[in-house]
Structure formats: C-alpha cells, structure tokens
Tab-separated table of C-alpha atoms in Angstrom:
chain	number	residue	atom	x	y	z
A	1402	MET	CA	64.631	28.554	60.446
A	1403	LYS	CA	64.768	25.441	62.720
A	1404	ASP	CA	63.005	22.412	61.371
A	1405	SER	CA	63.542	19.288	63.471
A	1406	ASN	CA	61.528	17.091	61.138
A	1407	SER	CA	64.252	17.069	58.511
A	1408	ILE	CA	68.050	17.128	58.134
A	1409	SER	CA	69.703	19.561	55.790
A	1410	TYR	CA	72.953	18.572	54.229
A	1411	PHE	CA	75.531	21.039	53.036
A	1412	LYS	CA	78.322	19.463	50.948
A	1413	ASN	CA	80.944	22.188	51.357
A	1414	ILE	CA	81.908	25.385	53.185
A	1415	ALA	CA	80.228	27.692	50.680
A	1416	GLU	CA	76.862	25.954	50.865
A	1417	LEU	CA	76.940	26.015	54.646
A	1418	LEU	CA	77.881	29.680	54.986
A	1419	LYS	CA	75.356	30.649	52.404
A	1420	ALA	CA	72.664	28.772	54.381
A	1421	LEU	CA	73.775	30.513	57.596
A	1422	LYS	CA	73.828	33.861	55.778
A	1423	THR	CA	77.217	34.820	56.733
A	1424	PHE	CA	80.204	35.195	54.365
A	1425	THR	CA	81.313	33.931	50.937
A	1426	PRO	CA	84.556	31.945	51.564
A	1427	GLN	CA	87.657	32.250	49.472
A	1428	SER	CA	87.407	28.521	48.704
A	1429	ASN	CA	85.862	25.224	49.986
A	1430	LEU	CA	89.241	24.388	51.615
A	1431	PHE	CA	89.386	26.719	54.596
A	1432	HIS	CA	87.505	29.691	55.993
A	1433	ILE	CA	87.811	31.764	59.234
A	1434	HIS	CA	85.936	34.832	60.499
A	1435	ARG	CA	85.196	36.588	63.670
A	1436	HIS	CA	81.792	36.059	65.214
A	1437	GLU	CA	81.244	39.774	65.849
A	1438	GLU	CA	81.736	40.642	62.225
A	1439	VAL	CA	78.989	38.481	60.740
A	1440	PRO	CA	76.314	40.361	58.831
A	1441	GLU	CA	72.973	41.113	60.456
A	1442	THR	CA	71.418	38.544	58.152
A	1443	HIS	CA	73.177	35.759	60.077
A	1444	SER	CA	70.804	33.036	61.340
A	1445	SER	CA	70.559	33.098	65.108
A	1446	GLU	CA	68.872	29.680	65.083
A	1447	THR	CA	69.451	26.863	62.674
A	1448	GLN	CA	67.562	23.758	61.529
A	1449	ILE	CA	69.075	20.410	62.195
A	1450	PHE	CA	71.905	19.985	59.666
A	1451	ARG	CA	74.937	18.052	58.717
A	1452	SER	CA	77.874	19.378	56.728
A	1453	ASP	CA	80.808	17.802	54.973
A	1454	THR	CA	83.102	20.151	56.961
A	1455	PHE	CA	85.133	20.175	60.103
A	1456	SER	CA	84.677	23.284	62.192
A	1457	ALA	CA	85.643	24.814	65.517
A	1458	SER	CA	84.383	27.929	67.339
A	1459	LEU	CA	85.774	29.957	70.215
A	1460	LEU	CA	83.282	31.995	72.245
A	1461	ILE	CA	85.273	34.774	74.001
A	1462	GLU	CA	81.892	36.323	74.882
A	1463	GLY	CA	78.366	35.226	74.349
A	1464	GLU	CA	76.038	32.232	74.885
A	1465	ALA	CA	74.313	29.584	72.792
A	1466	GLU	CA	72.421	26.323	73.069
A	1467	TYR	CA	73.963	23.590	70.975
A	1468	LYS	CA	73.094	20.033	69.876
A	1469	ILE	CA	76.186	18.256	68.517
A	1470	GLY	CA	75.994	14.604	67.817
A	1471	ILE	CA	74.257	12.948	70.695
A	1472	GLU	CA	74.816	15.612	73.285
A	1473	GLU	CA	73.395	19.025	74.249
A	1474	TYR	CA	75.713	21.781	75.272
A	1475	ASN	CA	75.421	25.258	76.797
A	1476	MET	CA	78.117	27.366	75.255
A	1477	LYS	CA	79.400	30.403	77.130
A	1478	SER	CA	82.367	32.720	77.433
A	1479	GLY	CA	85.531	30.594	77.184
A	1480	SER	CA	83.794	27.608	75.350
A	1481	PHE	CA	85.859	26.223	72.507
A	1482	TYR	CA	83.964	23.469	70.581
A	1483	PHE	CA	84.395	21.223	67.581
A	1484	MET	CA	82.120	19.658	64.866
A	1485	SER	CA	82.841	17.213	62.199
A	1486	PRO	CA	80.987	15.670	59.239
A	1487	GLN	CA	79.863	12.888	61.536
A	1488	HIS	CA	77.893	15.298	63.710
A	1489	LEU	CA	74.342	16.345	63.418
A	1490	ARG	CA	74.284	20.035	64.499
A	1491	TYR	CA	71.834	22.585	65.753
A	1492	TYR	CA	72.378	25.861	67.568
A	1493	LYS	CA	70.521	28.773	68.944
A	1494	LYS	CA	72.328	31.948	69.773
A	1495	THR	CA	71.065	33.356	73.121
A	1496	LYS	CA	73.546	36.182	73.664
A	1497	PRO	CA	75.645	38.044	71.052
A	1498	TRP	CA	78.934	36.241	70.191
A	1499	ASN	CA	82.520	37.536	70.144
A	1500	GLY	CA	85.275	35.158	69.047
A	1501	PHE	CA	86.178	33.087	66.059
A	1502	VAL	CA	84.859	30.262	63.892
A	1503	PHE	CA	86.959	28.324	61.458
A	1504	LEU	CA	86.011	25.582	58.930
A	1505	PHE	CA	88.090	23.280	56.746
A	1506	SER	CA	87.610	20.288	54.495
A	1507	SER	CA	89.313	16.903	54.566
A	1508	GLU	CA	90.518	17.756	51.039
A	1509	PHE	CA	92.489	20.684	52.537
A	1510	ILE	CA	94.144	18.454	55.135
A	1511	ASN	CA	94.887	15.805	52.579
A	1512	GLN	CA	96.966	18.166	50.650
A	1513	PHE	CA	99.556	18.136	53.332
A	1514	THR	CA	99.062	14.851	55.237
A	1515	LYS	CA	97.237	11.589	55.000
A	1516	THR	CA	96.685	11.310	58.637
A	1517	ASN	CA	93.114	10.385	59.652
A	1518	ILE	CA	91.637	13.476	61.277
A	1519	TYR	CA	89.290	11.550	63.638
A	1520	ARG	CA	92.143	9.356	64.801
A	1521	LYS	CA	94.511	12.220	65.356
A	1522	TYR	CA	92.038	14.624	67.015
A	1523	PRO	CA	89.574	12.836	69.336
A	1524	PHE	CA	87.323	15.799	69.732
A	1525	PHE	CA	85.996	15.251	66.126
A	1526	GLN	CA	84.724	11.775	66.944
A	1527	ILE	CA	80.954	11.287	67.167
A	1528	ASP	CA	80.891	10.240	70.798
A	1529	ALA	CA	83.421	12.712	72.034
A	1530	ASN	CA	82.884	15.570	74.519
A	1531	VAL	CA	83.276	18.316	71.923
A	1532	GLN	CA	83.344	21.158	74.329
A	1533	LEU	CA	86.422	22.604	75.980
A	1534	GLN	CA	86.104	25.231	78.687
A	1535	LEU	CA	89.201	27.430	78.559
A	1536	ASN	CA	90.795	29.490	81.316
A	1537	HIS	CA	91.993	33.034	80.814
A	1538	LYS	CA	95.562	32.151	79.675
A	1539	GLN	CA	94.290	29.522	77.208
A	1540	ILE	CA	91.795	32.015	75.789
A	1541	LYS	CA	94.561	34.563	75.365
A	1542	ASP	CA	96.916	32.091	73.746
A	1543	LEU	CA	94.191	30.732	71.363
A	1544	ASN	CA	93.011	34.283	70.520
A	1545	GLY	CA	96.591	35.083	69.418
A	1546	LEU	CA	96.806	31.980	67.222
A	1547	LEU	CA	93.474	32.626	65.581
A	1548	THR	CA	94.116	36.292	65.030
A	1549	LYS	CA	97.260	35.301	63.198
A	1550	LEU	CA	95.341	32.629	61.252
A	1551	LEU	CA	92.717	35.203	60.179
A	1552	SER	CA	95.463	37.641	59.162
A	1553	ILE	CA	97.011	34.998	56.905
A	1554	TYR	CA	93.634	34.031	55.452
A	1555	GLN	CA	92.825	37.658	54.650
A	1556	GLY	CA	96.316	38.440	53.223
A	1557	ASN	CA	98.346	37.533	50.172
A	1558	GLU	CA	101.272	35.699	51.674
A	1559	LYS	CA	103.416	33.444	49.585
A	1560	ASP	CA	102.522	29.754	50.213
A	1561	LYS	CA	99.297	31.021	51.902
A	1562	LEU	CA	97.633	27.672	52.159
A	1563	LYS	CA	100.672	26.003	53.528
A	1564	LEU	CA	100.896	28.731	56.275
A	1565	ILE	CA	97.252	28.257	57.127
A	1566	TYR	CA	97.769	24.507	57.409
A	1567	HIS	CA	100.656	24.862	59.845
A	1568	TYR	CA	98.933	27.423	61.979
A	1569	LEU	CA	95.747	25.254	61.918
A	1570	SER	CA	97.921	22.264	62.974
A	1571	ILE	CA	99.282	24.249	65.982
A	1572	VAL	CA	95.677	25.150	67.005
A	1573	LEU	CA	94.499	21.534	66.798
A	1574	ILE	CA	97.561	20.016	68.466
A	1575	THR	CA	97.230	22.533	71.285
A	1576	SER	CA	93.483	21.702	71.527
A	1577	LYS	CA	94.270	17.962	71.793
A	1578	LYS	CA	96.546	18.714	74.803
A	1579	TRP	CA	93.845	20.632	76.466
A	1580	TYR	CA	91.231	17.983	75.506
A	1581	PHE	CA	93.234	15.225	77.340
A	1582	GLU	CA	93.816	17.566	80.332
A	1583	GLN	CA	90.052	18.058	80.718
A	1584	ASN	CA	88.828	14.522	79.676
A	1585	GLY	CA	91.731	12.283	80.724
A	1586	HIS	CA	93.180	9.600	78.592
A	1587	LYS	CA	89.923	7.675	78.587
A	1588	ALA	CA	89.588	9.488	75.309
A	1589	LYS	CA	92.173	7.267	73.578
A	1590	LEU	CA	92.439	7.146	69.851
A	1591	LYS	CA	91.548	3.931	68.125
A	1592	ASN	CA	94.189	1.246	67.328
A	1593	SER	CA	96.622	2.578	64.718
A	1594	ASP	CA	97.509	-0.782	63.046
A	1595	LEU	CA	97.272	-0.609	59.270
A	1596	LEU	CA	94.302	-2.937	58.781
A	1597	SER	CA	92.234	-1.702	61.694
A	1598	LYS	CA	92.921	1.882	60.559
A	1599	SER	CA	91.708	1.003	57.095
A	1600	PHE	CA	88.581	-0.614	58.603
A	1601	TYR	CA	87.793	2.342	60.865
A	1602	ASP	CA	88.349	4.861	57.942
A	1603	LEU	CA	86.061	2.866	55.715
A	1604	LEU	CA	83.484	2.564	58.499
A	1605	GLU	CA	83.332	6.405	58.829
A	1606	THR	CA	83.180	6.873	55.152
A	1607	HIS	CA	80.287	4.348	54.927
A	1608	PHE	CA	78.294	6.177	57.689
A	1609	PHE	CA	78.900	9.461	56.032
A	1610	TYR	CA	77.352	7.934	52.891
A	1611	ILE	CA	74.442	6.761	54.893
A	1612	ALA	CA	74.019	10.122	56.539
A	1613	THR	CA	73.945	11.778	53.099
A	1614	GLN	CA	71.720	9.081	51.725
A	1615	LYS	CA	74.350	7.802	49.228
A	1616	ALA	CA	74.536	4.292	50.568
A	1617	GLU	CA	72.175	1.581	49.302
A	1618	HIS	CA	72.358	-0.680	52.396
A	1619	LEU	CA	73.998	-0.963	55.822
A	1620	PHE	CA	77.371	-2.740	55.323
A	1621	THR	CA	78.075	-6.088	56.963
A	1622	VAL	CA	81.470	-7.428	57.885
A	1623	SER	CA	81.625	-9.182	54.485
A	1624	ASP	CA	80.925	-5.912	52.698
A	1625	PHE	CA	83.911	-4.199	54.426
A	1626	ALA	CA	86.127	-7.223	53.784
A	1627	SER	CA	85.247	-7.052	50.125
A	1628	LYS	CA	86.106	-3.310	50.053
A	1629	LEU	CA	89.427	-4.127	51.706
A	1630	ASN	CA	90.118	-7.037	49.325
A	1631	ILE	CA	90.514	-9.533	52.148
A	1632	SER	CA	88.392	-12.536	53.448
A	1633	THR	CA	85.695	-11.993	56.004
A	1634	ASN	CA	87.439	-14.314	58.443
A	1635	HIS	CA	90.795	-12.528	58.130
A	1636	LEU	CA	89.137	-9.205	58.781
A	1637	SER	CA	87.176	-10.540	61.771
A	1638	ASP	CA	90.125	-12.291	63.268
A	1639	THR	CA	92.480	-9.323	62.872
A	1640	ILE	CA	90.077	-6.786	64.263
A	1641	LYS	CA	89.310	-9.014	67.249
A	1642	LYS	CA	92.995	-9.507	67.988
A	1643	GLU	CA	93.819	-5.779	67.673
A	1644	THR	CA	90.869	-4.166	69.337
A	1645	GLY	CA	89.393	-6.896	71.603
A	1646	LYS	CA	86.063	-6.516	69.813
A	1647	THR	CA	84.658	-8.258	66.769
A	1648	ALA	CA	84.100	-6.334	63.583
A	1649	THR	CA	80.354	-6.967	64.016
A	1650	GLN	CA	80.445	-5.386	67.431
A	1651	ILE	CA	82.247	-2.279	66.147
A	1652	ILE	CA	79.776	-1.853	63.266
A	1653	LYS	CA	76.789	-2.206	65.640
A	1654	GLU	CA	78.328	0.275	68.136
A	1655	ARG	CA	78.757	2.854	65.348
A	1656	THR	CA	75.209	2.193	64.071
A	1657	ILE	CA	73.776	2.693	67.573
A	1658	LEU	CA	75.658	6.004	67.905
A	1659	GLU	CA	74.077	7.275	64.658
A	1660	ALA	CA	70.656	6.094	65.795
A	1661	LYS	CA	71.094	7.871	69.140
A	1662	SER	CA	72.080	11.044	67.383
A	1663	LEU	CA	69.005	10.968	65.195
A	1664	LEU	CA	66.694	10.081	68.066
A	1665	LYS	CA	68.039	12.927	70.228
A	1666	SER	CA	68.508	15.657	67.534
A	1667	THR	CA	65.498	15.192	65.321
A	1668	ASP	CA	61.763	14.528	65.351
A	1669	LEU	CA	62.098	11.782	62.786
A	1670	THR	CA	59.867	8.817	63.735
A	1671	VAL	CA	61.419	5.536	64.733
A	1672	SER	CA	60.251	4.157	61.380
A	1673	GLU	CA	61.886	7.015	59.476
A	1674	ILE	CA	65.106	6.551	61.319
A	1675	ALA	CA	65.055	2.847	60.688
A	1676	TYR	CA	64.607	3.631	56.923
A	1677	PHE	CA	67.314	6.355	57.074
A	1678	LEU	CA	69.840	3.838	58.521
A	1679	LYS	CA	68.946	1.339	55.804
A	1680	PHE	CA	66.993	-1.192	57.987
A	1681	GLN	CA	64.354	-2.926	56.014
A	1682	ASP	CA	62.087	-3.483	58.972
A	1683	THR	CA	61.227	-1.105	61.803
A	1684	SER	CA	60.594	-4.035	64.256
A	1685	TYR	CA	64.077	-5.410	63.620
A	1686	PHE	CA	65.643	-1.933	64.100
A	1687	SER	CA	63.835	-1.606	67.433
A	1688	LYS	CA	65.103	-5.062	68.557
A	1689	TYR	CA	68.585	-4.230	67.334
A	1690	PHE	CA	68.635	-0.950	69.249
A	1691	LYS	CA	67.217	-2.468	72.425
A	1692	SER	CA	69.707	-5.288	72.415
A	1693	ALA	CA	72.539	-2.752	72.543
A	1694	THR	CA	71.016	-0.227	74.974
A	1695	SER	CA	68.315	-2.112	76.975
A	1696	LEU	CA	65.974	0.567	75.900
A	1697	SER	CA	63.570	0.817	72.958
A	1698	PRO	CA	64.211	3.709	70.546
A	1699	THR	CA	61.178	5.599	71.999
A	1700	GLN	CA	62.367	4.964	75.567
A	1701	PHE	CA	65.813	6.288	74.737
A	1702	ARG	CA	64.357	9.416	73.087
A	1703	ASP	CA	62.120	10.152	76.116
A	1704	LYS	CA	64.949	9.576	78.666
A	1705	LYS	CA	66.140	12.801	80.198
C-alpha cells in the first residue's frame, strides 16, 4: 500500500489503526496492543503518512525498515522507537514482530498536565534520534511496565485513565533517562522561559497546520508576534536574548527540517514541496534551502 507520491494524514488513533488494519481503539485518547496479536489483515508496509498521534513501539523480536522524520532506521530486537505528529512516517515489516505499540493524543496528556510534550520528551522532536537500542535488563523492565499498562487498558479499573496516564509517564520518564544515556546531553530541551516556550509551542502548532494543509501561508516573525499579542521587536529581542538565535533563524531552521523530511521521505517534486510549505515561488524556495544547507533541494535528496 506504499505510495511515496502522496502523504496520507490520519487525524486520530481510530483513523490510523483503521488504515493499518489492526484494532478498533477504546477511544482516541490512548491505545496499546501487542504486535503479535494484530490481525492477519495488518498492513506489513505502509504509504508515507502523518498522524495527529504520539506513539512508541518496542520490538522484543522482529525487524523492520522505517523512515521517521528525516532519518532511516533499521529496527531489530530490542529497538524502542518514538513518533510524533511532527514526523512523516513509513515502515516495512521484514520479520514478524513481538512486542508492544502504544499511541496517545495530546488531548489525553492535557487532561492531566499542561507540560509541552516535545519539550519534556526530546525523542518526540523532529530532528531527534528516535530509536533506542535496549539491553536485556531494559527490555525486561519495559516489558513489565507495558504488560501492566496493557492490563489496565483492557480492564475496568476505577480511575482507569488516570492510572494509564501515570504508568505512561513512568514509561516516558524512564525512556528519557535511557535517551540521554545513549545520546548524551547534546539532546537538550529548548529554553523553558515563558515567552520562548509560547513561541516554540506556537511554531510547532503552525507547522502541524502546514503539514495538514490548514495554514494559508508560512508565518513570519510578525505573524507569531501578532498571535502572542506582543510587538515584533519585543519577540525578536527576547528570543535572541534567551536562545542566542533570532526568531527568524529559528523559523528558518524549522522550515528546513520540514523540507528535508519531505525531500527524503516522499517523491514529491521540488515544486510540489515548495507549494506544500507555502512558498509562492519554487526558485525562491530553492535559494532559501541552499542558503541554509549549501545544497540545492535536488542535491540534498540525491545525497546518500
């Protein structure tokens, strides 16, 4: 069912699982199942897609080829990997899977905390290394947590959603510890000051709207300032002071990451990508991309 000439978008857990021909979830807040229990109708290869869901998967056994965001991954026994609404995704199962996959929505998390998920858990960011390779003890510990999470999901416990949230938090906090152990603290979270946090949150929301074709144009610094009800100069000065980068630089970096993801994950033409990202002119998009990467979009796509 792979079609690299287009990008499918699934707005919730139910839509995604229906497209993958697996299970009907209890709700669009949270879902978990074992890989080995999926129906035979399950798609072993997907098209390029994006989903308004966060998800993570543990392969205790099995293999797969994955594209997540701008990177390609070979998943194998012990791989634990993460995907977010930011990420373009594609996978091809190459050996049968045993393990777990769980999915949740931002609405589910927001019932219990207003913490920004991308900020708290760096493996969900678009440019992160989303794959952890776990050792035997880590697999055993995680298997125990996910088994308990599945039991709660399938049961009728009092305060079921609250229990799921707390067990999910333990899984994600533990994963963050492993993430820093494997990637070092070069994977720092972005500045947590109130204004910069609001700016980054709005930036990710805007790019999700672009990805789902709900945005009319690519926001400038003045657009973000207007949304935040502050002056353009105040936003620019504050962001520069807090991050060492201008707001314009940050917007450009995020735009380039999205462009790289589209170039590496799809067969959309450069003109189609320029249009997708709300550039009015393909030539300008190419110059914009080259000024940031020293490569044309075509050269970047062809680079191994």
